[in-house]
Short mmCIF file of C-alpha atoms in Angstrom, two decimals:
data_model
loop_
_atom_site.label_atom_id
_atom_site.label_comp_id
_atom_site.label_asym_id
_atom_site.label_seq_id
_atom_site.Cartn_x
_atom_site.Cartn_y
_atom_site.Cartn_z
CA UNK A 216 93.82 116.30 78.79
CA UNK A 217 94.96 119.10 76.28
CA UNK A 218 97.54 121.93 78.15
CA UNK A 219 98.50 124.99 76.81
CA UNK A 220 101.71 124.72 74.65
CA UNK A 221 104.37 126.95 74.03
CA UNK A 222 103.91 128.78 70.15
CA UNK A 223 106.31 129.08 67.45
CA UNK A 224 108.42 132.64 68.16
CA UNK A 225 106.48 133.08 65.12
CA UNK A 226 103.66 131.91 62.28
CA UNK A 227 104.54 131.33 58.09
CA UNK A 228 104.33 132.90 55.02
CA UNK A 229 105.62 134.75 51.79
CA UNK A 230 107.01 137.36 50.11
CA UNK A 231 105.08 140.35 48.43
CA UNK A 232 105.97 143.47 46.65
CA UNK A 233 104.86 146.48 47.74
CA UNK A 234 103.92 149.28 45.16
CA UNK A 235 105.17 152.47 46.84
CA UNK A 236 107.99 153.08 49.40
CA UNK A 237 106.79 154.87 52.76
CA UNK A 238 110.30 155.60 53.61
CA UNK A 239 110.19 159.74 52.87
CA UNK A 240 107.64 159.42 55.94
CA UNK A 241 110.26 158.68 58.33
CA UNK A 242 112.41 160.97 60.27
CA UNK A 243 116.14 159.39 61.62
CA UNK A 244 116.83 160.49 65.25
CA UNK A 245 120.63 160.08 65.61
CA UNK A 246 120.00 157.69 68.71
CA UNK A 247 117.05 155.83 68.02
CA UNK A 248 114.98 153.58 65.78
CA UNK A 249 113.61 155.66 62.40
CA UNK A 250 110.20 156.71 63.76
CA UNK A 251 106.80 157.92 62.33
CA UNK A 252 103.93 158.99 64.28
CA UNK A 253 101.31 156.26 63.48
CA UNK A 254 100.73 153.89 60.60
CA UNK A 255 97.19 152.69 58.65
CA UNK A 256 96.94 148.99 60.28
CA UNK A 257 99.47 147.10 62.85
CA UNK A 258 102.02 145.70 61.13
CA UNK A 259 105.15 143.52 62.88
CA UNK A 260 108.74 143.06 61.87
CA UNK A 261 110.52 139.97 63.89
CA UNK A 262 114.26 138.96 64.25
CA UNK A 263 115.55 136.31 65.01
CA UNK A 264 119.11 135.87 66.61
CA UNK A 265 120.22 132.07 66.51
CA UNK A 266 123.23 131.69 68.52
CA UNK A 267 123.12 130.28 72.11
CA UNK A 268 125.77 129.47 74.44
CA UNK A 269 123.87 126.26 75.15
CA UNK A 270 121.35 124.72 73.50
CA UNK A 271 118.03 123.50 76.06
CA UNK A 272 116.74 120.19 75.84
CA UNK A 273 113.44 120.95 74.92
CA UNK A 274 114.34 123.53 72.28
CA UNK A 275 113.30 122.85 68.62
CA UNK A 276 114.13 126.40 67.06
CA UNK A 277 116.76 127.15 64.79
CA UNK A 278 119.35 127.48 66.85
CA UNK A 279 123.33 127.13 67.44
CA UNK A 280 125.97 126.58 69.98
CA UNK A 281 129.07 126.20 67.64
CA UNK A 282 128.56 129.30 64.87
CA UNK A 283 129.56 132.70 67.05
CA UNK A 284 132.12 133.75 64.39
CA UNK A 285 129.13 134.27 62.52
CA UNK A 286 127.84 137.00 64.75
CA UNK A 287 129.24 139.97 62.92
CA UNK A 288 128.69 138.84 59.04
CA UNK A 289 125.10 137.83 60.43
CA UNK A 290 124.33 140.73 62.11
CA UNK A 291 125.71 142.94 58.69
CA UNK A 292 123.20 140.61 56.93
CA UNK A 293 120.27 141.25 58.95
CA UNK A 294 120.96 145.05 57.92
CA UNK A 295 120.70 144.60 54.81
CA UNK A 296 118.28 142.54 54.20
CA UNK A 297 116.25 144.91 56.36
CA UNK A 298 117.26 148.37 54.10
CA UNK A 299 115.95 146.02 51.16
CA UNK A 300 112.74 145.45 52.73
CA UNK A 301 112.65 149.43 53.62
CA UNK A 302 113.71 150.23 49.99
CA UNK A 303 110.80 148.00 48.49
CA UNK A 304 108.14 149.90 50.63
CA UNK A 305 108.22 147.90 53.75
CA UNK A 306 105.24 149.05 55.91
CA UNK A 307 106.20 150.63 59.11
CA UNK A 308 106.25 148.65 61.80
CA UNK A 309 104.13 148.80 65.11
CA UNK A 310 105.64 146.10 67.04
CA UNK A 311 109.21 144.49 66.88
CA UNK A 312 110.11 141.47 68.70
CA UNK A 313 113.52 140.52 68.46
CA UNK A 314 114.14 136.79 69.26
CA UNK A 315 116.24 133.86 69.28
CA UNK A 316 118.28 131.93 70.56
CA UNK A 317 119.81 134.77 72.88
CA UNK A 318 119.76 138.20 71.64
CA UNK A 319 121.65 139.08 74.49
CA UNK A 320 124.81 137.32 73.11
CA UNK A 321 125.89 139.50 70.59
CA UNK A 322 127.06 142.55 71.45
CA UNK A 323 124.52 145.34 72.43
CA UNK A 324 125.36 148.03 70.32
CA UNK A 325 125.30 145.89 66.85
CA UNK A 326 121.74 144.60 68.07
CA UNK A 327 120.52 148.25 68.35
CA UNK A 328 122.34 149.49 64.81
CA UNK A 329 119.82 146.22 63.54
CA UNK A 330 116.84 147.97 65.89
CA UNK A 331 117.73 151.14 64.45
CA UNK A 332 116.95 150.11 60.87
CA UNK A 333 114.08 149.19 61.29
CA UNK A 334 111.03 152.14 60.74
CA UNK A 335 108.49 152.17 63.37
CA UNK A 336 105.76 154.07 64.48
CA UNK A 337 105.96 156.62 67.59
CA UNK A 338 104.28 154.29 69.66
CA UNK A 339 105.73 150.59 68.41
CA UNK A 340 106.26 148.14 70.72
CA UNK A 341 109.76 147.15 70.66
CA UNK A 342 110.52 143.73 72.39
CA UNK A 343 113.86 141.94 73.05
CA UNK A 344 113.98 138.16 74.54
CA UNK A 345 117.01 137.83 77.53
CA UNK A 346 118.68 135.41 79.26
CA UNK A 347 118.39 136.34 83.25
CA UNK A 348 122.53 135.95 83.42
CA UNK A 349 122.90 138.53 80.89
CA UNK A 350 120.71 141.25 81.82
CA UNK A 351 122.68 144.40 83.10
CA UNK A 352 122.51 148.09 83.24
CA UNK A 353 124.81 148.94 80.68
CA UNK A 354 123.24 146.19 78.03
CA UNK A 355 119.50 147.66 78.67
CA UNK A 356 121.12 151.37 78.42
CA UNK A 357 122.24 150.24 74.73
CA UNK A 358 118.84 148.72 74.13
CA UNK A 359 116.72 151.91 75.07
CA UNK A 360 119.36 153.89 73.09
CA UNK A 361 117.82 152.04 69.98
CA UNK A 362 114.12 152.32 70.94
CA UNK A 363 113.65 149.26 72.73
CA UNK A 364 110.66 149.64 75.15
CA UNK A 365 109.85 146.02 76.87
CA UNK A 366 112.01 143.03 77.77
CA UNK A 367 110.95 139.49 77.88
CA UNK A 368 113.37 137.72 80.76
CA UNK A 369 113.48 133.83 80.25
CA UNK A 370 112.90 132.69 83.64
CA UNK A 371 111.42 129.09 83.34
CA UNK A 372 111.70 128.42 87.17
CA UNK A 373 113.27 129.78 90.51
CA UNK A 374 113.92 125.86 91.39
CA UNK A 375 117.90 125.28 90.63
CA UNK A 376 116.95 121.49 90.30
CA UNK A 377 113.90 122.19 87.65
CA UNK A 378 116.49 124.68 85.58
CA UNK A 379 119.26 121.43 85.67
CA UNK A 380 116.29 119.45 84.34
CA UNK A 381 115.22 121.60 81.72
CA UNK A 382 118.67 122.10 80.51
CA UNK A 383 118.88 125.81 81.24
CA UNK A 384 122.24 126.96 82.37
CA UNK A 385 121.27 130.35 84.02
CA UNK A 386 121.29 131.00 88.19
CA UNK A 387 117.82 131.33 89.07
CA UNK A 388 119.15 133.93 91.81
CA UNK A 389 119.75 136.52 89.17
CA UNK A 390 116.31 137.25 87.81
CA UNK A 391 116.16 139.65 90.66
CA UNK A 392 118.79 141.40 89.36
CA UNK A 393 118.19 141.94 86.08
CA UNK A 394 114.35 142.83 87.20
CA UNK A 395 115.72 145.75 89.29
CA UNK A 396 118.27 146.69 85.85
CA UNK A 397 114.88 146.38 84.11
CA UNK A 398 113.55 148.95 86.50
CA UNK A 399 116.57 151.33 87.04
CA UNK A 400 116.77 152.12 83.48
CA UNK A 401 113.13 153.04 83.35
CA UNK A 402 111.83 150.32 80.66
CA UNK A 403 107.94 150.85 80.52
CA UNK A 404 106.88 147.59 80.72
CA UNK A 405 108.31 143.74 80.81
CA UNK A 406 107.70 139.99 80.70
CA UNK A 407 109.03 137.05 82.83
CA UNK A 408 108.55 133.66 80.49
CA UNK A 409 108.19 130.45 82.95
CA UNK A 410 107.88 127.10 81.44
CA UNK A 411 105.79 124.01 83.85
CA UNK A 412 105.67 120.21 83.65
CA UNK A 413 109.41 119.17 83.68
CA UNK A 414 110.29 115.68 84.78
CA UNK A 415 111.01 115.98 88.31
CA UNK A 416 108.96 119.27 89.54
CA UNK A 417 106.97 119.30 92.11
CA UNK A 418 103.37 120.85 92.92
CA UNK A 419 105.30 122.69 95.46
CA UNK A 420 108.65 123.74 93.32
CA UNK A 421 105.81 125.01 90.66
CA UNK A 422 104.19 127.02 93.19
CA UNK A 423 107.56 128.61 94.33
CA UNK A 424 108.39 129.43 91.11
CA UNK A 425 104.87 131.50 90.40
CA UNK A 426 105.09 133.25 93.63
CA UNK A 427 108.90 134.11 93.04
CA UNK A 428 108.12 135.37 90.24
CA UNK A 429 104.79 137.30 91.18
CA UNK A 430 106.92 138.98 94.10
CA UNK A 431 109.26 141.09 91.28
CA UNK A 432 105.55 142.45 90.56
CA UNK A 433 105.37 141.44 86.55
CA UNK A 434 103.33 143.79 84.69
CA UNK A 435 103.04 140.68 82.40
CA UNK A 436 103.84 136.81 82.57
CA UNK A 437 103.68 133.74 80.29
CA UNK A 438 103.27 130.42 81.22
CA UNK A 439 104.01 127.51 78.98
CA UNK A 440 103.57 123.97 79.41
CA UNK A 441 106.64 122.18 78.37
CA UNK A 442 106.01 120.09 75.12
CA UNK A 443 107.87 117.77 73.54
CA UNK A 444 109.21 118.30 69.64
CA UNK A 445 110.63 115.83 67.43
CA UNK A 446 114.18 115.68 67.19
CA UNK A 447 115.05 117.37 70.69
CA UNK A 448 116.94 115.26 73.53
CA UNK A 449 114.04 115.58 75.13
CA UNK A 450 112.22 113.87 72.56
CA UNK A 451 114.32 110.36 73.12
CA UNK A 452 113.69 110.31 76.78
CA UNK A 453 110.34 109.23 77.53
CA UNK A 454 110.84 108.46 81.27
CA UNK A 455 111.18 113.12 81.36
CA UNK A 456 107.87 113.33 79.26
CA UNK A 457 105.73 115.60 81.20
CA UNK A 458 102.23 114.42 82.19
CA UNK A 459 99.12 115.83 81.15
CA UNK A 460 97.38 115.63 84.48
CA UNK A 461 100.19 117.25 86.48
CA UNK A 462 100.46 119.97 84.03
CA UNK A 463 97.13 120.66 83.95
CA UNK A 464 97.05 120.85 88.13
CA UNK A 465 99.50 123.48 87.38
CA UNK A 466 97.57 125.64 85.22
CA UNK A 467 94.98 126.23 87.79
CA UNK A 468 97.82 126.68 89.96
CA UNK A 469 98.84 129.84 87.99
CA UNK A 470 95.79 131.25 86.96
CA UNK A 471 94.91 131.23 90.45
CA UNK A 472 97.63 132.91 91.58
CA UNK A 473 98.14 135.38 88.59
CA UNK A 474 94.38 136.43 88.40
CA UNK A 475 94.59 137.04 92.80
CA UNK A 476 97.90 139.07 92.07
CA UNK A 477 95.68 141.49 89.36
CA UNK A 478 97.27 139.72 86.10
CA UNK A 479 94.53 138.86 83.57
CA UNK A 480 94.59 136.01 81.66
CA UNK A 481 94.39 137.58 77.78
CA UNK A 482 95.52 134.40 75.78
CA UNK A 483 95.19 130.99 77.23
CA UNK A 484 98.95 131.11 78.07
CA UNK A 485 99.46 134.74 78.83
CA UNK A 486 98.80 137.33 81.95
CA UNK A 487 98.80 140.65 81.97
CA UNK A 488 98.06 144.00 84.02
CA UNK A 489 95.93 146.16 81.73
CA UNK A 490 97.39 148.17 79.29
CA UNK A 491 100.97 145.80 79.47
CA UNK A 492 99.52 142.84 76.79
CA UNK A 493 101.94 141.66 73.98
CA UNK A 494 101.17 143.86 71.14
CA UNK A 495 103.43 142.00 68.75
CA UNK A 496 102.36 138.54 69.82
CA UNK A 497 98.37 139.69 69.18
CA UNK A 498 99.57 140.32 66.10
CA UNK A 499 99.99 137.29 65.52
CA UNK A 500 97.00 135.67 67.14
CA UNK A 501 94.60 138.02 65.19
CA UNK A 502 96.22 137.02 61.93
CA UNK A 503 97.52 140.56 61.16
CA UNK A 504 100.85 140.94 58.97
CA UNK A 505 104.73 140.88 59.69
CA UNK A 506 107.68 140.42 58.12
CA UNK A 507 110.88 138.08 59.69
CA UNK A 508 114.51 138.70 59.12
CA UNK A 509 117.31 136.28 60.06
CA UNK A 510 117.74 132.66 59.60
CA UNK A 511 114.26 130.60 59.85
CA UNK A 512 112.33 133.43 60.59
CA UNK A 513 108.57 133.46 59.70
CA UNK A 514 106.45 135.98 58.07
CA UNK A 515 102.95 136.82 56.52
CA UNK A 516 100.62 138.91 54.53
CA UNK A 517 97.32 138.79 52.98
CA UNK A 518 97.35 134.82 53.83
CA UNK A 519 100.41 134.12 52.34
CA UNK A 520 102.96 132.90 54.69
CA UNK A 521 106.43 131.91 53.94
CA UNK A 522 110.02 131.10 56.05
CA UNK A 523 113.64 131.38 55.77
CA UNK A 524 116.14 128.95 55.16
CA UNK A 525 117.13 127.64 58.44
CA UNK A 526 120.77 127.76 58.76
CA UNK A 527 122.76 131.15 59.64
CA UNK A 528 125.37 130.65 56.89
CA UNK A 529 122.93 129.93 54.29
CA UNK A 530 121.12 133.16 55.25
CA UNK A 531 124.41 135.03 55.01
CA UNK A 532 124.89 133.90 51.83
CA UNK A 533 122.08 134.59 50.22
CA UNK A 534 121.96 137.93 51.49
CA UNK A 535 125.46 138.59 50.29
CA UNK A 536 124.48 137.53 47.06
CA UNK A 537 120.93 139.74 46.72
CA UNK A 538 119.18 136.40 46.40
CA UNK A 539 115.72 135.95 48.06
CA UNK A 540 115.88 134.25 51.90
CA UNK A 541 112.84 132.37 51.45
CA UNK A 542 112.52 128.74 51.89
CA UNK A 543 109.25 127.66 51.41
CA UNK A 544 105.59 129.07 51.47
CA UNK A 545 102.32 128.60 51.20
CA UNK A 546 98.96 130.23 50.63
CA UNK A 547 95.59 129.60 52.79
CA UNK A 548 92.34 129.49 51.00
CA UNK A 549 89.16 131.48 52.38
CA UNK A 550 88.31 128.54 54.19
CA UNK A 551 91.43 127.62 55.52
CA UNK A 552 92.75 131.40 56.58
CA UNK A 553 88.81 131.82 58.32
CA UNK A 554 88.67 128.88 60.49
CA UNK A 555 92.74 129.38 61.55
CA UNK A 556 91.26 132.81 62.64
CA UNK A 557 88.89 131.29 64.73
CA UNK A 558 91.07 128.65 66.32
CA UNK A 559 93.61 131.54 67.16
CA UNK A 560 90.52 133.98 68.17
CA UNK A 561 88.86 131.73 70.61
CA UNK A 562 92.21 131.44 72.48
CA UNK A 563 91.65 134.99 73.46
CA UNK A 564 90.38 137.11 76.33
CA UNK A 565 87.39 138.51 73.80
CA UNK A 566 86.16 134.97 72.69
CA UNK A 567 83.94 134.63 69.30
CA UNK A 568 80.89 134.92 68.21
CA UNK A 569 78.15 131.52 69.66
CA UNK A 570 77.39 131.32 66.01
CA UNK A 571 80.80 129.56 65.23
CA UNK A 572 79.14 126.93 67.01
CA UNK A 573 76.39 124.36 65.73
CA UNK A 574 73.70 125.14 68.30
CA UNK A 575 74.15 121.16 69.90
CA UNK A 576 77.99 121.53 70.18
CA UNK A 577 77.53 125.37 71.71
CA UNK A 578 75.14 123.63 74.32
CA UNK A 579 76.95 120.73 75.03
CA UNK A 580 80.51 123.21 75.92
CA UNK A 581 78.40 125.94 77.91
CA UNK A 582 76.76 123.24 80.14
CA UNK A 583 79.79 121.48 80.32
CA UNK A 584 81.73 124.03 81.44
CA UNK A 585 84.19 124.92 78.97
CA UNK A 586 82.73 127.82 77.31
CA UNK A 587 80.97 130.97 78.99
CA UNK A 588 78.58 133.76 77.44
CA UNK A 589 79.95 137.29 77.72
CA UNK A 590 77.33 139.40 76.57
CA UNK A 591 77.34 137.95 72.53
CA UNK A 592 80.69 136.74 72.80
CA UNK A 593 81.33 133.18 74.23
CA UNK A 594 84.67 132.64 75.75
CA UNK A 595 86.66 130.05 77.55
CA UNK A 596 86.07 128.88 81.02
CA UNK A 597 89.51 128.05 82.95
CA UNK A 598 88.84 123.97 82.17
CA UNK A 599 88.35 125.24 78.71
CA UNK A 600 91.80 126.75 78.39
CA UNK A 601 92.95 123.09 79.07
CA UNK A 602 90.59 122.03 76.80
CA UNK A 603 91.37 124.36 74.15
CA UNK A 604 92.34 122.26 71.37
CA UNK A 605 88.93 119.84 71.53
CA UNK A 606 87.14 123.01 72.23
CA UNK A 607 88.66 124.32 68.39
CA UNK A 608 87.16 120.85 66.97
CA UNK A 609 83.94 121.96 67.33
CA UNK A 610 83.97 125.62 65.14
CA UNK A 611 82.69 125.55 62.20
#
């Protein structure tokens, strides 16, 4: 059985000149991000902060333990390369998700000078991933300082024993804490990211770990089954593998409990309260455009996607020397780009269009229940969510 996976932090792509520079539009506030009223189409800008003071043993991003006396020179060189982007008429952004590795490692105030750069819209979304043990007062004060409106808190489970298995070194206890931080500095909205299927958790420690986290009342939760990459510790031990059967008991698990708790499932993986959905992460689902910064960052634009070179010192240095960051790209043809659209669009809480489908295969996943009509949209049933990937098989 197919279970909903984890994404990338981001997609691919390449770079692209823009013809005229919007930056005249923008206004500086002294304590805040440069800000615009609205832009033409949604348009995201991620960053990517790769240090970690440990590295988990199911994570496959780019990533380090061992290079914090690279925080500073990175940091300068995320700056930069962002005023270059501005310069060369980067569009303003709508949505900003700033990702990692920690972000909340490096010192708050050089995170929000890199924030600050950045020109957004009046009414961007401006996200910032955190590690439960690092989440205070003072560190979220910074963040708002620079425009940051929404927090996504790295829970992964309220079982101690499930957070020794996945190799996560925060105290469980302590999402409570940084929820009511989250709260006392009057942050609009927030996610709490829990991860299901690691080798030794229970039906029961899963169920904890939903409720636990439904109690902080989450305007917003992921779920992700854990999945194994190549090249992860994880990857060598197949005795922790997680099993597709128990995962997918789990998933009904938290649907269940997220959809009686008022959360609505708007991406296979994803809940929400209306009006609290991702912004920045449907960007990415609906194939809309963003740019990345930072070491292995991702980015794309009229179907050209491209990434960075992976390691933070090679970023650095190309930065420093005005060189381009890009590692590799490609392009998607119209065939390619449309049915990509569909795979990511039938993920969603809107569904596609039944004509997608040969008539034989549409009949064959409607009376088997993994589609449903909604008024001329078909969408996925909760056994089609599971089902998601052998459900994309069938678009044409």
């Amino acid at each position: 059985m197919i279970v909903p996976s984890r994404p990338c932090s981001t997609s691919r792509s390449i770079r692209w000149a823009i013809a005229s520079s919007r930056s005249t539009c923008c206004t500086d506030r002294p304590d805040g991000p440069l800000v615009v009223t609205s832009a033409d189409q949604p348009f995201g800008v991620y960053v990517h902060v790769p240090f970690c003071a440990s590295k988990c043993d199911y994570c496959a991003f780019a990533t380090w333990t061992d290079r914090h006396h690279l925080v500073d020179v990175y940091l300068d060189a995320l700056e930069i390369d962002i005023a270059r982007a501005v310069a060369a008429g980067m569009p303003l952004a709508t949505t900003v998700f700033v990702g990692g590795g920690t972000p909340t490692l490096v010192p708050p105030e050089r995170l929000g000078a890199v924030i600050r750069s950045i020109p957004v819209t009046g009414d961007a979304e401006i996200s910032v991933e955190c590690n439960p043990d690092d989440v205070t007062h003072d560190l979220l004060e910074h963040y708002g300082d620079a425009g940051v409106n929404r927090v996504s808190i790295g829970v992964q489970s309220m079982v101690g024993h499930v957070l020794g298995t996945l190799g996560r070194r925060h105290d469980q206890r302590n999402v409570a804490s940084a929820v009511e931080a989250v709260r006392s500095v009057g942050l609009p909205t927030f996610n709490l990211d829990i991860i299901y299927g690691a080798a030794g958790e229970s039906q029961d420690d899963w169920e904890h770990t939903v409720r636990s986290v439904l109690e902080f009342d989450p305007p917003h939760v992921s779920a992700y089954a854990l999945t194994v990459e190549a090249g992860t510790p994880l990857a060598g031990q197949v005795d922790r593998h997680p099993d597709d059967d128990d995962q997918a008991d789990k998933y009904e698990v938290v649907d269940t409990l997220m959809t009686a708790a008022g959360l609505e499932n708007y991406e296979v993986s994803n809940w929400a309260r209306p009006g609290h959905e991702c912004r920045h992460n449907l960007l990415y689902w609906r194939q809309q455009d963003y740019l990345g910064f930072g070491c292995a960052s991702h980015s794309h634009r009229d179907g050209r996607r491209w990434w960075n070179v992976r390691t933070p010192e090679r970023y650095v240095d190309l930065v420093r020397a005005g060189a381009a960051t890009e590692s590799a790209g490609e392009t998607l043809d119209t065939d390619t780009r449309r049915m990509e659209g569909l795979q990511l669009a039938v993920r969603l809480r809107d569904g596609v269009s039944p004509e997608v489908f040969a008539p034989h295969d549409l009949d064959e996943l409607l009376r088997g229940g993994l589609l449903r009509r909604d008024h001329d949209r078909v969408v996925l049933t909760r056994t089609g969510r599971l089902m998601a990937n052998a459900v994309s098989m069938r678009l044409r």
